[in-house]
Amino acid sequence: MVILRGLYSIYALLVFLITFMILFPVFCVAAWVPGWQKYGRVVNQFWARIYFILIGMPIQIEGKEHIQKGQPYIFVANHFSYLDIPFMGFLPGDVVFVGKSSIAKIPLFGYYFKKLHIAVDRSSLKSRGEVFIKAKKAISQGSSIVIFPEGGITTGEPPHMNRFKDGAFSLAIDKQIPLIPVTLSFNHLILPDDGRLLLNFKKGKIVIHPPLVTDGMTSKDLPALREKCYEIIQNQLWKDNQLPESEKTIIKSV
């Protein structure tokens, strides 16, 4: 079994590298030509879909009907695996990712990410402020934003999430746009964060929940919005992973 997982993982890595190198010139052109960044992100989404077809991994998507064309959103999702970013490439529309600045240090891939998306150094107050400004600008131009509000792959006990940080919810309230919780149900089983980078062949699942409306909300409503979003995603994770009541643990806010 381990040998088969190893061979499958090597194949998946090779497909990733080959397809990325084929598309990298397209990403560069989109990054260099003013106003073309959104086209680079369209290719990004195409890449995600083709990649999972090529590695033979079926993806079940529920709730796409909750997304209205032309409406920008803040998408927030659980973050247990390196697969989470490519999975979120299945979201429709122009979507800008907010990711850790460490991604920008990866050769070639980091360059493309930094030019087409938003990198943040969470330890820097200045960087977090700049990200807020860039995200608001992207929303004003009609783009949606993807944020993993746990702040990275931080939990060692999936499917239990760590608590959410405030950034995504503050942004949604500031721009008065809907926030959509997204559950990535099985990525922690497909590609566990155990340092081995071995894939398990399992059907992926993405649940797009109904939008949470922020019209009229102020900063005073942020904690309630954050907790509601957390509960929606966490309950879906428990449901899909069939956790018994005795193993369900809510991590309290600090």
Tab-separated table of C-alpha atoms in Angstrom:
chain	number	residue	atom	x	y	z
A	1	MET	CA	0.000	0.000	0.000
A	2	VAL	CA	2.795	2.442	0.901
A	3	ILE	CA	4.570	1.623	-2.385
A	4	LEU	CA	1.390	2.309	-4.370
A	5	ARG	CA	0.865	5.574	-2.493
A	6	GLY	CA	4.447	6.516	-3.232
A	7	LEU	CA	4.104	5.819	-6.953
A	8	TYR	CA	0.813	7.714	-7.125
A	9	SER	CA	2.362	10.652	-5.256
A	10	ILE	CA	5.354	10.764	-7.613
A	11	TYR	CA	3.018	10.700	-10.616
A	12	ALA	CA	0.908	13.511	-9.141
A	13	LEU	CA	4.029	15.594	-8.460
A	14	LEU	CA	5.309	15.100	-11.996
A	15	VAL	CA	1.928	16.108	-13.443
A	16	PHE	CA	1.977	19.213	-11.235
A	17	LEU	CA	5.478	20.227	-12.327
A	18	ILE	CA	4.950	19.526	-16.036
A	19	THR	CA	1.608	21.324	-16.276
A	20	PHE	CA	2.938	24.258	-14.259
A	21	MET	CA	5.976	24.661	-16.523
A	22	ILE	CA	3.740	24.523	-19.602
A	23	LEU	CA	1.492	27.254	-18.196
A	24	PHE	CA	4.183	29.369	-16.525
A	25	PRO	CA	4.785	31.579	-19.623
A	26	VAL	CA	1.039	32.312	-19.700
A	27	PHE	CA	1.130	33.291	-16.014
A	28	CYS	CA	4.092	35.583	-16.699
A	29	VAL	CA	2.360	37.362	-19.581
A	30	ALA	CA	-0.766	37.828	-17.457
A	31	ALA	CA	1.374	39.232	-14.632
A	32	TRP	CA	3.303	41.638	-16.859
A	33	VAL	CA	0.482	43.107	-18.950
A	34	PRO	CA	-1.533	45.707	-16.988
A	35	GLY	CA	-5.103	44.575	-16.416
A	36	TRP	CA	-4.452	40.986	-17.442
A	37	GLN	CA	-4.005	39.528	-13.946
A	38	LYS	CA	-7.597	38.290	-13.919
A	39	TYR	CA	-6.915	36.260	-17.071
A	40	GLY	CA	-3.974	34.639	-15.320
A	41	ARG	CA	-6.305	33.641	-12.509
A	42	VAL	CA	-8.741	32.146	-15.028
A	43	VAL	CA	-5.887	29.990	-16.336
A	44	ASN	CA	-5.111	29.180	-12.708
A	45	GLN	CA	-8.620	27.763	-12.277
A	46	PHE	CA	-8.355	25.846	-15.545
A	47	TRP	CA	-5.068	24.375	-14.294
A	48	ALA	CA	-6.691	23.168	-11.061
A	49	ARG	CA	-9.489	21.404	-12.913
A	50	ILE	CA	-7.187	19.775	-15.474
A	51	TYR	CA	-4.719	18.697	-12.784
A	52	PHE	CA	-7.249	16.642	-10.842
A	53	ILE	CA	-8.561	15.080	-14.044
A	54	LEU	CA	-5.034	14.055	-15.039
A	55	ILE	CA	-4.313	12.421	-11.671
A	56	GLY	CA	-7.704	10.685	-11.750
A	57	MET	CA	-9.076	12.221	-8.575
A	58	PRO	CA	-12.849	12.870	-8.628
A	59	ILE	CA	-14.053	16.031	-6.885
A	60	GLN	CA	-17.623	16.357	-5.586
A	61	ILE	CA	-18.828	19.964	-5.367
A	62	GLU	CA	-21.983	20.918	-3.482
A	63	GLY	CA	-23.620	24.344	-3.287
A	64	LYS	CA	-22.367	26.096	-6.445
A	65	GLU	CA	-25.882	27.490	-6.792
A	66	HIS	CA	-25.157	29.775	-3.817
A	67	ILE	CA	-22.698	31.816	-5.910
A	68	GLN	CA	-24.179	34.590	-8.047
A	69	LYS	CA	-22.281	35.652	-11.146
A	70	GLY	CA	-20.779	39.131	-10.850
A	71	GLN	CA	-21.106	39.284	-7.054
A	72	PRO	CA	-17.797	39.493	-5.147
A	73	TYR	CA	-17.513	37.376	-1.990
A	74	ILE	CA	-15.157	36.597	0.818
A	75	PHE	CA	-14.645	32.814	0.785
A	76	VAL	CA	-13.329	31.241	3.998
A	77	ALA	CA	-12.353	27.579	4.343
A	78	ASN	CA	-10.714	25.152	6.729
A	79	HIS	CA	-7.012	24.546	6.105
A	80	PHE	CA	-5.652	21.061	6.859
A	81	SER	CA	-3.651	20.186	3.740
A	82	TYR	CA	-1.479	21.519	0.913
A	83	LEU	CA	-4.311	20.438	-1.401
A	84	ASP	CA	-6.610	23.136	-0.045
A	85	ILE	CA	-5.369	25.886	-2.376
A	86	PRO	CA	-5.803	23.902	-5.629
A	87	PHE	CA	-9.200	22.666	-4.415
A	88	MET	CA	-10.359	26.265	-3.979
A	89	GLY	CA	-9.494	26.751	-7.650
A	90	PHE	CA	-12.859	25.129	-8.395
A	91	LEU	CA	-14.677	28.252	-7.162
A	92	PRO	CA	-16.251	30.165	-10.060
A	93	GLY	CA	-15.476	33.776	-10.901
A	94	ASP	CA	-12.320	35.854	-10.498
A	95	VAL	CA	-10.845	34.738	-7.176
A	96	VAL	CA	-7.787	36.235	-5.456
A	97	PHE	CA	-6.043	34.145	-2.794
A	98	VAL	CA	-4.490	35.526	0.373
A	99	GLY	CA	-1.590	33.239	1.284
A	100	LYS	CA	1.475	33.179	3.505
A	101	SER	CA	4.517	35.143	2.339
A	102	SER	CA	6.553	31.916	2.497
A	103	ILE	CA	4.742	30.816	-0.691
A	104	ALA	CA	6.388	33.717	-2.523
A	105	LYS	CA	9.825	32.219	-1.780
A	106	ILE	CA	9.148	29.045	-3.795
A	107	PRO	CA	11.039	29.262	-7.125
A	108	LEU	CA	8.785	30.203	-10.082
A	109	PHE	CA	5.579	29.209	-8.286
A	110	GLY	CA	6.171	31.929	-5.702
A	111	TYR	CA	6.708	34.535	-8.404
A	112	TYR	CA	3.438	33.648	-10.117
A	113	PHE	CA	1.541	33.633	-6.805
A	114	LYS	CA	2.913	37.001	-5.707
A	115	LYS	CA	2.001	38.621	-9.040
A	116	LEU	CA	-1.526	37.222	-9.381
A	117	HIS	CA	-2.565	36.849	-5.732
A	118	ILE	CA	-1.759	38.411	-2.344
A	119	ALA	CA	1.034	37.243	-0.028
A	120	VAL	CA	0.986	38.182	3.657
A	121	ASP	CA	3.583	38.026	6.418
A	122	ARG	CA	1.338	37.364	9.396
A	123	SER	CA	4.096	38.343	11.836
A	124	SER	CA	4.271	41.856	10.346
A	125	LEU	CA	1.640	44.442	11.244
A	126	LYS	CA	2.664	46.487	8.184
A	127	SER	CA	2.226	43.485	5.867
A	128	ARG	CA	-1.213	42.697	7.283
A	129	GLY	CA	-2.259	46.308	6.729
A	130	GLU	CA	-1.024	46.247	3.122
A	131	VAL	CA	-2.917	43.014	2.494
A	132	PHE	CA	-6.128	44.627	3.753
A	133	ILE	CA	-5.640	47.509	1.299
A	134	LYS	CA	-4.848	45.174	-1.633
A	135	ALA	CA	-7.829	42.947	-0.842
A	136	LYS	CA	-10.203	45.914	-0.694
A	137	LYS	CA	-8.889	47.126	-4.055
A	138	ALA	CA	-9.423	43.676	-5.596
A	139	ILE	CA	-13.000	43.579	-4.275
A	140	SER	CA	-13.679	47.052	-5.695
A	141	GLN	CA	-12.578	45.696	-9.079
A	142	GLY	CA	-15.120	42.862	-8.825
A	143	SER	CA	-12.867	40.054	-7.578
A	144	SER	CA	-13.639	37.666	-4.727
A	145	ILE	CA	-11.139	36.872	-1.982
A	146	VAL	CA	-10.169	33.468	-0.550
A	147	ILE	CA	-8.813	33.433	3.004
A	148	PHE	CA	-7.968	30.505	5.270
A	149	PRO	CA	-8.889	32.113	8.609
A	150	GLU	CA	-6.999	29.621	10.767
A	151	GLY	CA	-3.873	31.422	9.551
A	152	GLY	CA	-2.242	28.365	7.981
A	153	ILE	CA	-2.140	24.623	8.593
A	154	THR	CA	-2.112	24.986	12.360
A	155	THR	CA	-4.182	22.155	13.821
A	156	GLY	CA	-2.707	18.771	14.590
A	157	GLU	CA	-6.094	17.132	15.078
A	158	PRO	CA	-8.189	17.359	11.907
A	159	PRO	CA	-11.120	17.397	11.368
A	160	HIS	CA	-11.054	19.720	14.408
A	161	MET	CA	-10.244	23.276	13.356
A	162	ASN	CA	-8.285	25.882	15.249
A	163	ARG	CA	-10.003	29.161	16.012
A	164	PHE	CA	-10.440	31.722	13.249
A	165	LYS	CA	-8.569	34.999	13.063
A	166	ASP	CA	-10.521	38.201	12.460
A	167	GLY	CA	-9.122	39.411	9.112
A	168	ALA	CA	-11.604	37.807	6.712
A	169	PHE	CA	-14.607	38.896	8.762
A	170	SER	CA	-13.333	42.429	9.235
A	171	LEU	CA	-12.852	42.684	5.462
A	172	ALA	CA	-16.346	41.377	4.693
A	173	ILE	CA	-17.923	43.848	7.107
A	174	ASP	CA	-15.776	46.744	5.868
A	175	LYS	CA	-16.793	46.131	2.228
A	176	GLN	CA	-20.344	45.058	3.174
A	177	ILE	CA	-20.173	41.980	0.926
A	178	PRO	CA	-21.393	38.422	1.598
A	179	LEU	CA	-19.092	35.898	3.234
A	180	ILE	CA	-19.309	32.273	2.103
A	181	PRO	CA	-18.065	29.413	4.328
A	182	VAL	CA	-16.461	26.548	2.378
A	183	THR	CA	-15.787	23.087	3.802
A	184	LEU	CA	-12.970	20.968	2.367
A	185	SER	CA	-14.154	17.705	3.823
A	186	PHE	CA	-11.461	15.101	3.176
A	187	ASN	CA	-8.213	16.842	2.206
A	188	HIS	CA	-6.630	15.891	5.535
A	189	LEU	CA	-7.170	12.253	4.529
A	190	ILE	CA	-6.099	12.630	0.890
A	191	LEU	CA	-2.853	14.477	1.687
A	192	PRO	CA	-2.202	14.465	5.445
A	193	ASP	CA	0.071	17.126	6.912
A	194	ASP	CA	2.458	14.514	8.322
A	195	GLY	CA	5.626	15.518	6.472
A	196	ARG	CA	5.594	12.503	4.123
A	197	LEU	CA	3.659	14.132	1.244
A	198	LEU	CA	2.044	10.824	0.305
A	199	LEU	CA	-1.324	10.983	-1.427
A	200	ASN	CA	-4.211	8.675	-0.640
A	201	PHE	CA	-6.614	7.988	-3.479
A	202	LYS	CA	-9.966	9.229	-2.185
A	203	LYS	CA	-12.800	11.260	-3.652
A	204	GLY	CA	-12.511	14.935	-2.721
A	205	LYS	CA	-15.442	16.999	-1.515
A	206	ILE	CA	-16.086	20.739	-1.494
A	207	VAL	CA	-19.176	22.140	0.227
A	208	ILE	CA	-20.066	25.745	-0.631
A	209	HIS	CA	-22.442	26.957	2.073
A	210	PRO	CA	-25.110	29.672	1.718
A	211	PRO	CA	-23.670	33.198	1.984
A	212	LEU	CA	-23.688	35.080	5.265
A	213	VAL	CA	-24.944	38.605	4.563
A	214	THR	CA	-23.008	41.484	6.177
A	215	ASP	CA	-25.267	44.393	5.140
A	216	GLY	CA	-25.533	46.822	8.038
A	217	MET	CA	-22.991	44.979	10.177
A	218	THR	CA	-20.320	46.857	12.123
A	219	SER	CA	-17.181	45.777	13.973
A	220	LYS	CA	-19.382	44.920	16.965
A	221	ASP	CA	-20.932	42.120	14.903
A	222	LEU	CA	-17.575	40.592	13.946
A	223	PRO	CA	-17.313	38.000	16.775
A	224	ALA	CA	-20.794	36.645	16.069
A	225	LEU	CA	-20.093	36.443	12.316
A	226	ARG	CA	-16.781	34.704	12.935
A	227	GLU	CA	-18.294	32.153	15.309
A	228	LYS	CA	-21.244	31.414	13.012
A	229	CYS	CA	-18.885	30.769	10.104
A	230	TYR	CA	-16.686	28.562	12.293
A	231	GLU	CA	-19.637	26.462	13.439
A	232	ILE	CA	-20.961	25.979	9.898
A	233	ILE	CA	-17.645	24.620	8.599
A	234	GLN	CA	-16.839	22.602	11.732
A	235	ASN	CA	-20.240	20.924	11.831
A	236	GLN	CA	-19.915	19.946	8.153
A	237	LEU	CA	-16.471	18.473	8.828
A	238	TRP	CA	-17.837	16.400	11.687
A	239	LYS	CA	-20.815	15.275	9.592
A	240	ASP	CA	-18.782	14.250	6.533
A	241	ASN	CA	-16.118	12.502	8.615
A	242	GLN	CA	-18.812	10.773	10.711
A	243	LEU	CA	-17.328	11.790	14.045
A	244	PRO	CA	-19.202	10.474	17.088
A	245	GLU	CA	-20.472	13.019	19.615
A	246	SER	CA	-17.840	11.943	22.134
A	247	GLU	CA	-15.042	13.097	19.809
A	248	LYS	CA	-16.468	16.487	18.885
A	249	THR	CA	-14.500	19.236	20.551
A	250	ILE	CA	-15.073	22.963	20.109
A	251	ILE	CA	-11.884	24.949	20.631
A	252	LYS	CA	-12.931	28.053	22.539
A	253	SER	CA	-11.982	31.553	21.405
A	254	VAL	CA	-9.230	33.229	23.375
